Coordinates of C-alpha atoms in Angstrom, one line a residue:
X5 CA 17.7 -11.1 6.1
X6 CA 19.9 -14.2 6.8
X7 CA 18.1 -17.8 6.8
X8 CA 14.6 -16.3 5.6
X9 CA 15.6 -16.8 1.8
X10 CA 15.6 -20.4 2.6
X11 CA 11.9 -20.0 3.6
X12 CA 9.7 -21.6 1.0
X13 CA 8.4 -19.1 -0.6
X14 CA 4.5 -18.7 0.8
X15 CA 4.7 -21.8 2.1
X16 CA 1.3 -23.2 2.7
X17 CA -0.6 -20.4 0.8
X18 CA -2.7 -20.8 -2.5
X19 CA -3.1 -18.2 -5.1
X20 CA -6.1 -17.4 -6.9
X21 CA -7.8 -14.6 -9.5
X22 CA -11.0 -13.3 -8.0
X23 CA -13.4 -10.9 -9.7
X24 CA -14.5 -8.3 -7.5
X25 CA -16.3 -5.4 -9.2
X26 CA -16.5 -3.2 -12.4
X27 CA -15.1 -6.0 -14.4
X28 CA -12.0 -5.6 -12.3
X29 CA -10.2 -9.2 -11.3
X30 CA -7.7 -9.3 -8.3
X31 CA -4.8 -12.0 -8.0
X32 CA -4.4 -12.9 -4.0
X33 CA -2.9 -15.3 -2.3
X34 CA -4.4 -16.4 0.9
X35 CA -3.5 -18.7 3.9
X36 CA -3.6 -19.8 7.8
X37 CA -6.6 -19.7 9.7
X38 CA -8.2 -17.1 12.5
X39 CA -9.3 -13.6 12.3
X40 CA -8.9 -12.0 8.9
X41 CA -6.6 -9.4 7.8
X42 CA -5.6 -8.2 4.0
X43 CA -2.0 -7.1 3.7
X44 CA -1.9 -4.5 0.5
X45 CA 1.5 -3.5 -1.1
X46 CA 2.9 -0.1 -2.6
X47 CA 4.5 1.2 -5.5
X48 CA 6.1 -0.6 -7.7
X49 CA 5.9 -3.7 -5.4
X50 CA 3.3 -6.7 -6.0
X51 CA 1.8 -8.8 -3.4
X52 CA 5.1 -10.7 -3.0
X53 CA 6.6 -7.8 -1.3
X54 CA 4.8 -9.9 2.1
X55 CA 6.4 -13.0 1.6
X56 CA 8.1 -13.3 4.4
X57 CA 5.4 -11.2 6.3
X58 CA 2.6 -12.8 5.4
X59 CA 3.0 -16.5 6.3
X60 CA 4.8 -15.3 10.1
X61 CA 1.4 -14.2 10.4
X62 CA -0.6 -17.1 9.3
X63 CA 1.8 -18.9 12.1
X64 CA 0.2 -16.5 14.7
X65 CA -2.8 -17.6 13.9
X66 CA -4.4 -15.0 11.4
X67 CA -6.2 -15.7 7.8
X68 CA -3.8 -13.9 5.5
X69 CA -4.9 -12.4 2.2
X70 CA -2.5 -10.9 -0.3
X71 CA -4.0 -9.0 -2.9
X72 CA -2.4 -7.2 -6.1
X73 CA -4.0 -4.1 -6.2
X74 CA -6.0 -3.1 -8.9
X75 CA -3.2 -1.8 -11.9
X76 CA -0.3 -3.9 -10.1
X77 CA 1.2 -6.8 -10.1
X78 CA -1.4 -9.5 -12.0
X79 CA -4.6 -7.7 -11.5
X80 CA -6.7 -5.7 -14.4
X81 CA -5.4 -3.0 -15.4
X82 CA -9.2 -0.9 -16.6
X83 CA -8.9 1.8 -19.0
X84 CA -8.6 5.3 -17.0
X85 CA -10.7 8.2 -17.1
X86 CA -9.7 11.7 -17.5
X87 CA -11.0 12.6 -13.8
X88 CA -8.6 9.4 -12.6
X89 CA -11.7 7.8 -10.6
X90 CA -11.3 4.5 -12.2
X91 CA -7.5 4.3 -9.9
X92 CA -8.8 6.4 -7.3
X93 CA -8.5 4.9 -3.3
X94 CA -11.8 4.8 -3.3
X95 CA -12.3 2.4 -6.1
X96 CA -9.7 0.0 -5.4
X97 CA -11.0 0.2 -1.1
X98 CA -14.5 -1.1 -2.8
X99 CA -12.0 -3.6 -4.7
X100 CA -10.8 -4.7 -1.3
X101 CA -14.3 -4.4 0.6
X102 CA -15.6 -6.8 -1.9
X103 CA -12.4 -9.6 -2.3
X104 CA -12.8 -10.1 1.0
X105 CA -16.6 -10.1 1.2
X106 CA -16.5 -13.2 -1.2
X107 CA -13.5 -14.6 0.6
X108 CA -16.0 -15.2 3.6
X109 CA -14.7 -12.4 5.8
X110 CA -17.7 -10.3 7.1
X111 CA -15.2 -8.0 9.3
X112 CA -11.1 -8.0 8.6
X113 CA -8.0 -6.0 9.5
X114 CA -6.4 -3.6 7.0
X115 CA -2.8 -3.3 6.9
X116 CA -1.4 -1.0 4.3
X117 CA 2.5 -0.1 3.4
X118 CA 3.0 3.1 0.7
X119 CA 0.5 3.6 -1.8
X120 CA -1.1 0.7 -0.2
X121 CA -1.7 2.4 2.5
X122 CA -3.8 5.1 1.4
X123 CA -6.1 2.1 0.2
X124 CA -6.2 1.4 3.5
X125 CA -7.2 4.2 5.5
X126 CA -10.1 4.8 2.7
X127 CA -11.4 1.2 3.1
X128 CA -11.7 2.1 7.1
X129 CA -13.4 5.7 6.0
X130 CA -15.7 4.1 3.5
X131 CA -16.6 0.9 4.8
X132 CA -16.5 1.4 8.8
X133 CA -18.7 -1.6 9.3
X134 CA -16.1 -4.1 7.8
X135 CA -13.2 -3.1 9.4
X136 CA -11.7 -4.5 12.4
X137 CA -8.2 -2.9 12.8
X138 CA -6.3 -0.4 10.5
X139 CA -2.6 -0.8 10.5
X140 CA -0.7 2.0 8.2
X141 CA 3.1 2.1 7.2
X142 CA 5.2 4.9 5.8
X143 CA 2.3 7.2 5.3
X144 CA 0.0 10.2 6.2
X145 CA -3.2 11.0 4.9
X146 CA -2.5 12.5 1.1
X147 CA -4.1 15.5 1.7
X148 CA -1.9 15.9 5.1
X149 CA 1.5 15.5 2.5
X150 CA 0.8 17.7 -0.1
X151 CA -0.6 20.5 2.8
X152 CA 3.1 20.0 3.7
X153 CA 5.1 20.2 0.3
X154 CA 7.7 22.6 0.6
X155 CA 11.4 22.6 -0.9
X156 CA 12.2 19.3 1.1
X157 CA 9.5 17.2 0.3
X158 CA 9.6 18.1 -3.6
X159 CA 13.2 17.0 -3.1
X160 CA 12.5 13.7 -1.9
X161 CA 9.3 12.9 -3.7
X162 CA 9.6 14.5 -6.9
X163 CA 8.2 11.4 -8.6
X164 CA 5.0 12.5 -7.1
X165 CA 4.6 15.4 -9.7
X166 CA 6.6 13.6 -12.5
X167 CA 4.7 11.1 -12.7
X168 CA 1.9 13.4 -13.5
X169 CA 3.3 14.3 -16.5
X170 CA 2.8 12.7 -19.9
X171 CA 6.1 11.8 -20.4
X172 CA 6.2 9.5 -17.7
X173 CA 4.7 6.7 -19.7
X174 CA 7.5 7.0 -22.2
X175 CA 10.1 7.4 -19.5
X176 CA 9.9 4.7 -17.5
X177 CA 8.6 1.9 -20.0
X178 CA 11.5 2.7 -22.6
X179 CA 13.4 1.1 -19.9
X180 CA 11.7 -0.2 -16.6
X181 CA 15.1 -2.2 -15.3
X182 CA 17.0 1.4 -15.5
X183 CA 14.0 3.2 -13.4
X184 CA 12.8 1.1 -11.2
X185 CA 16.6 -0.9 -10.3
X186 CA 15.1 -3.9 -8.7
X187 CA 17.7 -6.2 -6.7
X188 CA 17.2 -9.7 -6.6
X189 CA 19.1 -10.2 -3.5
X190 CA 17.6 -7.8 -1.3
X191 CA 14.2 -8.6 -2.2
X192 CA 14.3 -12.5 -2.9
X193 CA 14.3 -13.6 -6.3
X194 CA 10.7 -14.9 -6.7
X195 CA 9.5 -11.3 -5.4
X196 CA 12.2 -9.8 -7.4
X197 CA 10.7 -11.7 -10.7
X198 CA 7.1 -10.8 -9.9
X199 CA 7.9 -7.0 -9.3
X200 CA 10.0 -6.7 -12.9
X201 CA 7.3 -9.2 -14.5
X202 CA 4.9 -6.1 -13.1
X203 CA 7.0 -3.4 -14.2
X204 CA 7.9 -5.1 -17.5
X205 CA 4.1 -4.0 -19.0
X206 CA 3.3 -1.2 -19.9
X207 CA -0.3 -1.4 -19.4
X208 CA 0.6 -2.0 -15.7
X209 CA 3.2 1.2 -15.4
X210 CA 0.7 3.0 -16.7
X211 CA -1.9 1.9 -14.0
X212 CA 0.7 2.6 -11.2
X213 CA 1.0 6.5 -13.0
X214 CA -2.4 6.9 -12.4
X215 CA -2.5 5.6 -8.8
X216 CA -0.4 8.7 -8.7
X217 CA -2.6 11.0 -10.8
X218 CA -5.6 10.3 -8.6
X219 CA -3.6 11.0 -5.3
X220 CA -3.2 14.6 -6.4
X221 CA -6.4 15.0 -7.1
X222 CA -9.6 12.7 -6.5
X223 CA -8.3 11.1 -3.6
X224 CA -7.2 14.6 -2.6
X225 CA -11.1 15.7 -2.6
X226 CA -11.8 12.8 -0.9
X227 CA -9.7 13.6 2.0
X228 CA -10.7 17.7 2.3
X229 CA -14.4 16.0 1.9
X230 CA -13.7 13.8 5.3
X231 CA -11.7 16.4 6.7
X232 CA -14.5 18.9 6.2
X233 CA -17.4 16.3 7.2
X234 CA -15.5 15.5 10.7
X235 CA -15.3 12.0 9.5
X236 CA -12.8 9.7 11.4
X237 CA -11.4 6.1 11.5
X238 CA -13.0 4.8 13.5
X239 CA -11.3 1.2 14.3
X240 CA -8.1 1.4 16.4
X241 CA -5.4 2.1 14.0
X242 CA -1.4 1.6 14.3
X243 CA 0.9 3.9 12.7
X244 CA 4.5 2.5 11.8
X245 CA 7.4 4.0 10.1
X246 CA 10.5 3.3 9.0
X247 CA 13.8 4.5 10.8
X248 CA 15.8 4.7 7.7
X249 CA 13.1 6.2 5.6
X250 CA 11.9 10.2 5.2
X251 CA 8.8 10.0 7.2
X252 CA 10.4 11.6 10.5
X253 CA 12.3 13.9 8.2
X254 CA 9.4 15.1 6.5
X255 CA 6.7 15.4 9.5
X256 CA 8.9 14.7 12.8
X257 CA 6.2 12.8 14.4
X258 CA 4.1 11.0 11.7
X259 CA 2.0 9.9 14.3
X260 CA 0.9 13.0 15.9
X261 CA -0.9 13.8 12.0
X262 CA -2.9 10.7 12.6
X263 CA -4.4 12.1 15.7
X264 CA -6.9 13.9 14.2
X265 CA -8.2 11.4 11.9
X266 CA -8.9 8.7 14.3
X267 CA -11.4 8.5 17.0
X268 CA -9.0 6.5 19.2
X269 CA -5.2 7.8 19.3
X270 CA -3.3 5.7 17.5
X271 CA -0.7 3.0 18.6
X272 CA 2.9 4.2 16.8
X273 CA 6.0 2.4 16.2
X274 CA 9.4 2.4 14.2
X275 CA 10.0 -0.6 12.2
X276 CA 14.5 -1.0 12.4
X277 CA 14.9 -0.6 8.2
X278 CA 14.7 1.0 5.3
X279 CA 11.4 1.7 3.4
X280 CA 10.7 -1.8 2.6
X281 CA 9.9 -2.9 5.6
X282 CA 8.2 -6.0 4.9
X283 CA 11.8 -7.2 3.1
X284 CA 14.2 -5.9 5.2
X285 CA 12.6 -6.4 8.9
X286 CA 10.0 -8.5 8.2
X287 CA 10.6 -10.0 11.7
X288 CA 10.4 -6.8 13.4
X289 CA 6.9 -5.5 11.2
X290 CA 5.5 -9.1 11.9
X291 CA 6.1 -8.8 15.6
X292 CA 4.4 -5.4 15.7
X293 CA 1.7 -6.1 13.8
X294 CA 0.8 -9.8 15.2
X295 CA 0.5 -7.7 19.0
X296 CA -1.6 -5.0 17.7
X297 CA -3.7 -7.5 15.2
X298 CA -4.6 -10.1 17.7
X299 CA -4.9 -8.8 21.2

């Protein structure tokens, strides 16, 4: 990444706790100025993961907002429930429906990378009316995935179904360091301390588990129920993957999977890195999403 880690880090952005619903309170950082757009992380990442994203695109000209999603990073961590609603998309899209409701943005951009993603593509399902643009990275629609699990997939993304299980708890927070293997000098060192702050609790790894446990099966039904319905995004939507990652492995053409679930065909690219796009191309993703975002 070269001179970037000399970039201060969020320069020119503020950080704040925001309450949004069901007693649940968000940390976000927000800056720049212009038309609105919410940047959410994925697993295990927190909102730092966009630090060299998000401020690239406050330079364009954008309002930038950088949530935590509900169980990660700094925000609440509610108790679950046995049906996994409480860390379902669906709650935490209402989570991001309202944070930016009370930020003052009546319609936004969603951009979403990994389990962030799926946030995103079910705040542009449930809340059409808000939603400017949908951007999505590294992802299809869960229901799309698990229709395609065969030998490679449970290969790759084993972790899916492990961390199903009830030994995952115990697992991962007897020692989070050893699991998750954070580097300092790929990621930056302030985003590097945030993620293994995040990982470091064992309330929050057990809200990440059930991000999982509600993608196998409430946010499942959700899916099959808009599949079913004919319900479509209905915002123009971007699709981006990573070159180095599984997607094109896994589904050749992640794009073509999207088709179906938008009303407009979607806009596709391939962001030059590995799966952490945001830390390892953040040029590149800025690029592609500043020309989608603003024209």
């Amino acid at each position: 990444m070269g001179d970037d880690r000399q970039v201060v880090f969020f320069d020119g952005f503020d950080m704040s706790t925001v309450p949004v619903r069901d007693g649940v309170r968000l940390r976000v950082r927000t800056g720049g100025e212009g038309p609105a757009v919410v940047l959410l992380h994925g697993h295990p990442r927190t909102h730092t993961t966009w630090h060299l994203v998000a401020p690239l695109l406050a330079a364009a000209g954008m309002s930038v907002v950088c949530p935590d999603l509900r169980g990660y990073g700094q925000s609440s961590t509610p108790e679950p429930d046995a049906e996994h609603h409480v860390y379902s998309d669906r709650a935490m899209a209402g989570d991001i429906a309202s944070l930016m409701q009370q930020l003052g943005h009546e319609r936004f951009s969603v951009v979403g990378h990994d389990r962030g993603s799926y946030v995103a593509y079910r705040t542009a399902l449930d809340h059409p009316r808000l939603v400017e643009k949908l951007a999505v990275l590294d992802c299809v629609p869960i229901v799309e995935a698990l229709e395609r699990a065969d030998a490679c997939f449970a290969e790759l993304w084993w972790h899916w179904f492990f961390f199903a299980t009830e030994q995952a708890e115990r697992v991962i927070t007897a020692d989070p360091m050893a699991w998750y293997q954070p580097d300092a000098r790929r990621m930056g060192q302030e985003n590097y301390n945030d993620m293994v702050a995040a990982i470091s609790s064992p309330a929050t790894v057990q809200a990440m588990l059930e991000d999982y446990r509600a993608g196998l099966h409430v946010d499942r039904s959700h899916d099959e129920a808009d599949r079913d319905a004919s319900r479509r995004i209905a915002c123009p939507t971007l699709v981006a993957w990573s070159r180095d990652d599984d997607m094109e492995d896994l589904y050749g053409d992640p794009g073509a999977i999207w088709q179906s679930w938008c009303e407009q065909s979607p806009r596709t690219a391939v962001i030059e890195s590995g799966h952490h796009m945001a830390e390892e191309n953040p040029h590149q993703l800025a690029s592609v999403l500043g020309s989608f975002l603003l024209v």
